[in-house]
Amino acid sequence: MDACCATLKPTSHLANSRKGVFCNEESGGFWGDKIRGSLNNYIQLGKKLNLENNGRKIKPGFASSVLIRETDNETMTVKTPRIERKRANLKNVAAIILGGGSGAQLFPLTSRAATPAVPIGGCYRLIDVPMSNCINSGINKIFVLTQFNSASLNRHICRTYTGNGVSFGDGYVEVLAATQTAGETGKRWFQGTADAVRQFTWVFEDAKAKDIDNIVILSGDHLYRMDYMDFIQNHIDRNADITLSCAPVGDSRASSFGLVKIDSRGRITQFSEKPTGNDKKAMQVDTSIIGLSPDEALKSPYIASMGVYAFKTDVLLNLLRWRYPTSNDFGSEIIPSAVKDHNVQAYIFRDYWEDIGRIKSFFDANLALADEFPKFEFYDPKTPFFTSPRFLPPTKIDSSKIKNAIISHGCFLRECIVDHSIVGERSRLDSGVELKDTLMMGADYYQTESEIASLLAQGKVPIGIGRNTKIRNCIIDKNAKIGKDVIIKNKDGVEEADRPEEGFYIRSGIIIVPEKATINDGTVI
C-alpha cells in the first residue's frame, strides 16, 4: 500500500480521486499531480512510501489530509481540525473622517462652509452620512480631520455628536483641526489626504488608542448606507494589509475615480487614479467577475475605488512614516505604490453609492431623494441617519400644491406650487411661488412677521422667496433672499457663469444662489 501526507491551506479543496489524477494506471504508483481548487495556489503532492510513524504537529490554520492507495480500491480520508474564524472587534476599530480640502468643486456652496458641512436632503449635513454609518456599525472611536472653513462643521459636530447629542458610551468623537507645530515641516498645513492623517499619527500611540488594530478612513462627500463592520470583517478574513471598498461604474464617470483591476481572489493588481484617454481604456475589466449580469457589465466596465479604506494600524503607520514619508495623497500616491508589495484587497459594495463632491452630482443626488421611488432614503428604522436636533415646529402649508417633494421642519408655504424639489428647514414661500427641480436649503433663523413687513415697506428683500416668483433647476443656499416677480430658469442655457454682484453663479447649467445673497424684485435670470 502506498500513502502520502499533505498539508493544505484552509481555502483549499480536494479534487475527486480518480485514475489518471492521483494514480499512474500502469505502475499503480503515486505521481505528484497537481490538485486544482485553491484560490491561493496549486498544491503539489509528492510521492512518498512507508511514512514514519512520528506524525507532525498540525499548524494552526492548516488542515491535514491522508490519502491511501490500495490494490483495487482508492480511498481518501481528510481530517480537518476546527478552525475558529477571527471576529472583528468593535473596540479595536477606529474611524477617520476626512473633512475635505478647499471644496473648489462644490463652490460657491463651500465659500463659507467646509464640504462636509454643506446641507443635504433638507435637514442633514454631508458629515452626517459617514458619522451615522459609524454609529450604526457600532464604531464609537471617531476622528474628524478639518482644515478649510471649519467653523460651521465644528459647530454641527459639537451640537449633534457630543454633549446632549448622540451618546458614544466609552467611545468618543474628536475634531483634529489642522495646526502648525515646531520645526520647518510643522509650518505646513495639510498637503493632502495622506499628509492630514500623517500629521496626527501620534494620536494612535495615545493610551486610549493603543488597542486599535484596524483603521477605517472615510470621505465626507459621499452618499451611501454601509455597515463598516462587514467591511472590516472582510478585511480581517482575507488577512489584508489594506482593503478598498469598490463599486462598478460606467464610462462617463470613470475618469472621476481611482480605477482598479483585481484578480480571481479579489486582490488588487493595478490602481490608476482618475485616468483619461488610453489610460482609462486600459483599466476596463469584465465586471461580470464581481457578480454583474452581462448587460450590467457592458454598462459598467470599470471598478472604481469609493474612497473608503481599511488599514491595519501598523501598516498605515509604516507607510506614512517610513515607506512613503513624502507622499501626500492616498489615491494618487500611497495606494498605487502599496499595491505592488502589500496585500491590497477589493471589497465590492453592491448598494447605492454616489460621490457628491461636484455640483452636478450633488444636485442630481438631492433631487433623486424626491423621486416617487428613490434609490436612496435617509429613513430606515434599523439604520437611521442622525443630525442636529433643532426643535422646530411642524411645517404649515396653506392652499398649496406639493408633488414629489421633501418639505423640512418649520417651513411656511402659502398658496404655492412645489414640484420635484427639496425645501429646507425654516423656508418661507409666499403666494404664487412655483418651485420645480429646485434644492432650497432653508434658513438658520426666523424673521418675524413684523420684521418682514418692515423690510418690505423699506423696499428690501426678506429671507425666503417673494410673491409670484418662478424658479426652476436651481440651488438656493442658506439665508438667501429672493424678491417678488423674479424668474430664475436659465433661459439662455448658459453652462458656466460667475455673477456674484448679481447674486448668482451657474455651474453645469445649474443656477446657484449663494448663502445670504439677494435677488431683487423683478430680476430675470
Tab-separated table of C-alpha atoms in Angstrom, residues 197-469:
chain	number	residue	atom	x	y	z
A	197	VAL	CA	-3.514	61.560	8.608
A	198	ARG	CA	0.304	61.561	8.904
A	199	GLN	CA	0.278	64.766	10.937
A	200	PHE	CA	-1.918	63.053	13.543
A	201	THR	CA	-0.397	59.562	13.647
A	202	TRP	CA	0.727	60.346	17.205
A	203	VAL	CA	-2.936	60.062	18.213
A	204	PHE	CA	-2.777	56.293	17.676
A	205	GLU	CA	0.088	55.993	20.137
A	206	ASP	CA	-2.030	57.573	22.848
A	207	ALA	CA	-3.063	55.336	25.735
A	208	LYS	CA	-6.745	55.288	24.802
A	209	ALA	CA	-5.947	54.277	21.218
A	210	LYS	CA	-3.326	51.616	21.962
A	211	ASP	CA	-5.698	48.688	21.235
A	212	ILE	CA	-6.757	49.898	17.789
A	213	ASP	CA	-5.837	47.196	15.260
A	214	ASN	CA	-7.697	48.494	12.195
A	215	ILE	CA	-8.486	51.982	10.960
A	216	VAL	CA	-11.260	52.948	8.535
A	217	ILE	CA	-10.609	56.094	6.506
A	218	LEU	CA	-13.735	57.795	5.128
A	219	SER	CA	-14.602	60.705	2.863
A	220	GLY	CA	-17.016	63.437	3.892
A	221	ASP	CA	-18.668	63.969	0.487
A	222	HIS	CA	-20.341	60.640	-0.369
A	223	LEU	CA	-23.947	59.466	-0.070
A	224	TYR	CA	-24.469	55.800	0.869
A	225	ARG	CA	-25.516	53.479	3.688
A	226	MET	CA	-22.898	50.913	4.731
A	227	ASP	CA	-22.090	48.573	7.601
A	228	TYR	CA	-18.395	49.241	8.155
A	229	MET	CA	-18.031	46.171	10.389
A	230	ASP	CA	-18.916	43.903	7.448
A	231	PHE	CA	-16.197	45.757	5.592
A	232	ILE	CA	-13.720	45.249	8.439
A	233	GLN	CA	-14.664	41.560	8.789
A	234	ASN	CA	-13.888	41.054	5.107
A	235	HIS	CA	-10.587	42.858	5.651
A	236	ILE	CA	-9.695	40.500	8.525
A	237	ASP	CA	-10.884	37.329	6.771
A	238	ARG	CA	-8.512	37.963	3.870
A	239	ASN	CA	-5.656	38.993	6.148
A	240	ALA	CA	-5.412	42.168	4.041
A	241	ASP	CA	-2.966	44.945	4.764
A	242	ILE	CA	-5.308	47.391	3.014
A	243	THR	CA	-8.866	46.945	1.762
A	244	LEU	CA	-10.604	49.317	-0.654
A	245	SER	CA	-14.361	49.459	-0.949
A	246	CYS	CA	-15.114	49.402	-4.676
A	247	ALA	CA	-18.140	49.739	-6.950
A	248	PRO	CA	-18.739	49.271	-10.701
A	249	VAL	CA	-19.091	52.493	-12.731
A	250	GLY	CA	-19.848	53.416	-16.340
A	251	ASP	CA	-17.581	55.017	-18.913
A	252	SER	CA	-18.898	58.566	-18.452
A	253	ARG	CA	-17.976	58.656	-14.753
A	254	ALA	CA	-14.840	56.514	-14.734
A	255	SER	CA	-12.349	59.388	-15.048
A	256	SER	CA	-13.650	60.903	-11.810
A	257	PHE	CA	-12.435	57.983	-9.675
A	258	GLY	CA	-9.463	55.826	-8.917
A	259	LEU	CA	-9.883	52.655	-11.005
A	260	VAL	CA	-8.695	49.185	-10.046
A	261	LYS	CA	-8.062	45.784	-11.595
A	262	ILE	CA	-8.472	42.684	-9.461
A	263	ASP	CA	-7.526	39.031	-9.808
A	264	SER	CA	-9.739	35.995	-9.165
A	265	ARG	CA	-9.021	36.202	-5.424
A	266	GLY	CA	-10.141	39.826	-5.122
A	267	ARG	CA	-6.605	41.126	-4.747
A	268	ILE	CA	-5.980	44.477	-6.427
A	269	THR	CA	-3.271	44.126	-9.047
A	270	GLN	CA	-3.407	47.626	-10.525
A	271	PHE	CA	-4.632	51.042	-9.372
A	272	SER	CA	-4.891	54.174	-11.524
A	273	GLU	CA	-6.084	57.496	-10.086
A	274	LYS	CA	-8.575	59.340	-12.339
A	275	PRO	CA	-7.146	58.129	-15.675
A	276	THR	CA	-8.208	59.597	-19.022
A	277	GLY	CA	-7.931	58.565	-22.681
A	278	ASN	CA	-5.988	55.387	-23.361
A	279	ASP	CA	-5.013	55.085	-19.698
A	280	LYS	CA	-8.681	54.881	-18.814
A	281	LYS	CA	-9.425	52.305	-21.518
A	282	ALA	CA	-6.563	50.189	-20.210
A	283	MET	CA	-8.417	49.901	-16.892
A	284	GLN	CA	-11.523	48.303	-18.431
A	285	VAL	CA	-12.404	44.918	-16.957
A	286	ASP	CA	-15.102	42.306	-17.300
A	287	THR	CA	-17.221	43.312	-14.311
A	288	SER	CA	-19.252	40.108	-14.566
A	289	ILE	CA	-16.497	38.633	-12.353
A	290	ILE	CA	-17.903	40.678	-9.450
A	291	GLY	CA	-21.449	39.445	-9.993
A	292	LEU	CA	-22.890	41.802	-12.626
A	293	SER	CA	-25.128	40.436	-15.353
A	294	PRO	CA	-23.771	40.588	-18.933
A	295	ASP	CA	-25.920	43.670	-19.663
A	296	GLU	CA	-24.838	45.413	-16.461
A	297	ALA	CA	-21.213	44.554	-17.168
A	298	LEU	CA	-21.440	46.268	-20.554
A	299	LYS	CA	-22.863	49.422	-18.956
A	300	SER	CA	-20.304	49.472	-16.110
A	301	PRO	CA	-16.969	48.159	-17.420
A	302	TYR	CA	-14.839	49.764	-14.682
A	303	ILE	CA	-14.292	49.083	-10.984
A	304	ALA	CA	-13.911	52.329	-9.021
A	305	SER	CA	-12.489	52.924	-5.575
A	306	MET	CA	-15.096	54.561	-3.347
A	307	GLY	CA	-12.519	56.357	-1.241
A	308	VAL	CA	-13.372	54.119	1.721
A	309	TYR	CA	-10.237	52.393	3.047
A	310	ALA	CA	-9.431	49.904	5.807
A	311	PHE	CA	-5.826	49.678	7.038
A	312	LYS	CA	-4.082	47.539	9.572
A	313	THR	CA	-2.887	50.166	12.017
A	314	ASP	CA	0.765	49.119	11.899
A	315	VAL	CA	0.711	49.033	8.089
A	316	LEU	CA	-0.794	52.533	7.898
A	317	LEU	CA	1.774	53.999	10.284
A	318	ASN	CA	4.642	52.282	8.481
A	319	LEU	CA	3.503	53.534	5.066
A	320	LEU	CA	3.046	57.124	6.207
A	321	ARG	CA	6.170	57.437	8.353
A	322	TRP	CA	8.798	55.211	6.782
A	323	ARG	CA	7.903	53.847	3.361
A	324	TYR	CA	6.421	56.980	1.780
A	325	PRO	CA	7.121	59.878	4.164
A	326	THR	CA	6.839	62.492	1.387
A	327	SER	CA	3.674	61.156	-0.292
A	328	ASN	CA	0.696	63.398	0.407
A	329	ASP	CA	-2.308	61.641	-1.109
A	330	PHE	CA	-3.788	58.184	-0.647
A	331	GLY	CA	-5.402	57.883	-4.069
A	332	SER	CA	-2.626	59.149	-6.305
A	333	GLU	CA	0.453	58.090	-4.297
A	334	ILE	CA	0.096	55.748	-1.310
A	335	ILE	CA	-2.384	53.181	-2.691
A	336	PRO	CA	-0.783	52.731	-6.178
A	337	SER	CA	2.597	52.153	-4.527
A	338	ALA	CA	1.256	49.828	-1.821
A	339	VAL	CA	-0.438	47.597	-4.413
A	340	LYS	CA	2.996	46.417	-5.560
A	341	ASP	CA	4.215	44.968	-2.270
A	342	HIS	CA	1.224	44.688	0.094
A	343	ASN	CA	-1.886	42.554	0.216
A	344	VAL	CA	-4.416	45.124	-1.040
A	345	GLN	CA	-7.908	43.662	-1.398
A	346	ALA	CA	-11.120	44.910	-3.018
A	347	TYR	CA	-14.425	44.825	-1.147
A	348	ILE	CA	-17.250	45.022	-3.694
A	349	PHE	CA	-20.073	47.263	-2.468
A	350	ARG	CA	-23.363	46.413	-4.177
A	351	ASP	CA	-25.738	49.015	-2.749
A	352	TYR	CA	-26.418	52.658	-3.613
A	353	TRP	CA	-23.361	54.907	-3.549
A	354	GLU	CA	-22.789	58.366	-5.024
A	355	ASP	CA	-19.815	60.706	-4.903
A	356	ILE	CA	-21.470	64.105	-4.472
A	357	GLY	CA	-18.351	66.236	-4.306
A	358	ARG	CA	-19.293	68.090	-7.514
A	359	ILE	CA	-22.177	70.474	-8.179
A	360	LYS	CA	-23.855	68.325	-10.850
A	361	SER	CA	-23.744	65.060	-8.905
A	362	PHE	CA	-24.692	66.872	-5.675
A	363	PHE	CA	-27.727	68.466	-7.326
A	364	ASP	CA	-28.874	65.256	-9.054
A	365	ALA	CA	-28.469	63.129	-5.900
A	366	ASN	CA	-30.529	65.593	-3.860
A	367	LEU	CA	-33.389	65.771	-6.356
A	368	ALA	CA	-33.357	61.966	-6.668
A	369	LEU	CA	-34.358	61.842	-2.999
A	370	ALA	CA	-37.683	63.416	-4.014
A	371	ASP	CA	-38.466	60.735	-6.610
A	372	GLU	CA	-41.580	58.654	-6.039
A	373	PHE	CA	-39.408	55.547	-5.658
A	374	PRO	CA	-35.965	56.856	-4.672
A	375	LYS	CA	-32.870	54.657	-4.862
A	376	PHE	CA	-31.722	56.041	-1.515
A	377	GLU	CA	-33.663	57.193	1.544
A	378	PHE	CA	-32.386	58.739	4.742
A	379	TYR	CA	-35.124	56.997	6.689
A	380	ASP	CA	-34.544	53.413	7.776
A	381	PRO	CA	-35.868	52.070	11.091
A	382	LYS	CA	-32.796	49.900	11.694
A	383	THR	CA	-30.085	52.270	10.437
A	384	PRO	CA	-31.369	55.850	10.850
A	385	PHE	CA	-29.313	58.875	9.892
A	386	PHE	CA	-28.604	61.360	12.657
A	387	THR	CA	-28.371	65.128	12.584
A	388	SER	CA	-28.569	68.090	14.919
A	389	PRO	CA	-31.853	68.347	16.879
A	390	ARG	CA	-33.385	71.729	16.085
A	391	PHE	CA	-36.686	71.598	17.999
A	392	LEU	CA	-38.662	73.261	15.184
A	393	PRO	CA	-42.450	73.329	14.814
A	394	PRO	CA	-44.198	71.321	12.088
A	395	THR	CA	-44.362	72.857	8.629
A	396	LYS	CA	-47.520	74.895	7.861
A	397	ILE	CA	-48.932	74.626	4.340
A	398	ASP	CA	-51.821	76.809	3.129
A	399	SER	CA	-53.672	76.070	-0.153
A	400	SER	CA	-50.552	74.768	-1.887
A	401	LYS	CA	-49.849	72.004	-4.397
A	402	ILE	CA	-46.993	69.651	-3.472
A	403	LYS	CA	-45.840	66.859	-5.815
A	404	ASN	CA	-42.839	64.537	-5.288
A	405	ALA	CA	-41.174	66.846	-2.808
A	406	ILE	CA	-39.440	66.854	0.573
A	407	ILE	CA	-40.534	69.618	2.961
A	408	SER	CA	-38.391	70.017	6.066
A	409	HIS	CA	-39.336	71.255	9.539
A	410	GLY	CA	-40.526	74.738	10.444
A	411	CYS	CA	-41.489	75.951	6.924
A	412	PHE	CA	-44.300	78.284	5.835
A	413	LEU	CA	-45.806	77.589	2.403
A	414	ARG	CA	-48.637	79.816	1.252
A	415	GLU	CA	-50.594	79.231	-1.972
A	416	CYS	CA	-47.553	77.916	-3.851
A	417	ILE	CA	-46.569	75.030	-6.114
A	418	VAL	CA	-43.640	72.743	-5.284
A	419	ASP	CA	-42.782	70.054	-7.858
A	420	HIS	CA	-39.893	67.584	-7.537
A	421	SER	CA	-37.987	69.819	-5.160
A	422	ILE	CA	-36.500	69.867	-1.671
A	423	VAL	CA	-37.437	72.667	0.717
A	424	GLY	CA	-35.054	73.107	3.670
A	425	GLU	CA	-35.885	73.995	7.245
A	426	ARG	CA	-37.387	77.413	8.104
A	427	SER	CA	-38.091	78.158	4.431
A	428	ARG	CA	-40.715	80.776	3.539
A	429	LEU	CA	-42.563	80.580	0.207
A	430	ASP	CA	-45.071	83.354	-0.461
A	431	SER	CA	-48.235	83.171	-2.563
A	432	GLY	CA	-47.819	82.434	-6.268
A	433	VAL	CA	-44.339	80.924	-5.885
A	434	GLU	CA	-43.507	77.989	-8.170
A	435	LEU	CA	-40.536	75.700	-7.475
A	436	LYS	CA	-39.598	72.931	-9.896
A	437	ASP	CA	-36.446	70.772	-9.813
A	438	THR	CA	-35.007	73.031	-7.127
A	439	LEU	CA	-32.970	72.459	-3.982
A	440	MET	CA	-33.731	75.105	-1.363
A	441	MET	CA	-31.539	74.786	1.737
A	442	GLY	CA	-33.632	76.990	4.030
A	443	ALA	CA	-32.544	79.391	6.756
A	444	ASP	CA	-30.637	79.380	10.041
A	445	TYR	CA	-33.140	81.645	11.814
A	446	TYR	CA	-36.626	83.111	11.529
A	447	GLN	CA	-37.644	86.640	10.722
A	448	THR	CA	-40.855	87.666	12.464
A	449	GLU	CA	-43.909	88.883	10.562
A	450	SER	CA	-43.259	92.427	11.765
A	451	GLU	CA	-39.631	92.272	10.594
A	452	ILE	CA	-40.716	91.009	7.181
A	453	ALA	CA	-43.351	93.748	6.883
A	454	SER	CA	-40.806	96.380	7.868
A	455	LEU	CA	-38.275	95.186	5.269
A	456	LEU	CA	-40.915	95.124	2.526
A	457	ALA	CA	-42.028	98.674	3.464
A	458	GLN	CA	-38.407	99.814	3.032
A	459	GLY	CA	-38.149	98.136	-0.383
A	460	LYS	CA	-35.806	95.463	0.962
A	461	VAL	CA	-35.994	91.702	0.479
A	462	PRO	CA	-36.589	89.389	3.479
A	463	ILE	CA	-35.216	85.844	3.759
A	464	GLY	CA	-37.215	83.406	1.634
A	465	ILE	CA	-38.991	83.688	-1.719
A	466	GLY	CA	-41.355	86.562	-2.567
A	467	ARG	CA	-44.724	86.574	-4.328
A	468	ASN	CA	-45.198	85.224	-7.867
A	469	THR	CA	-41.576	84.131	-8.254
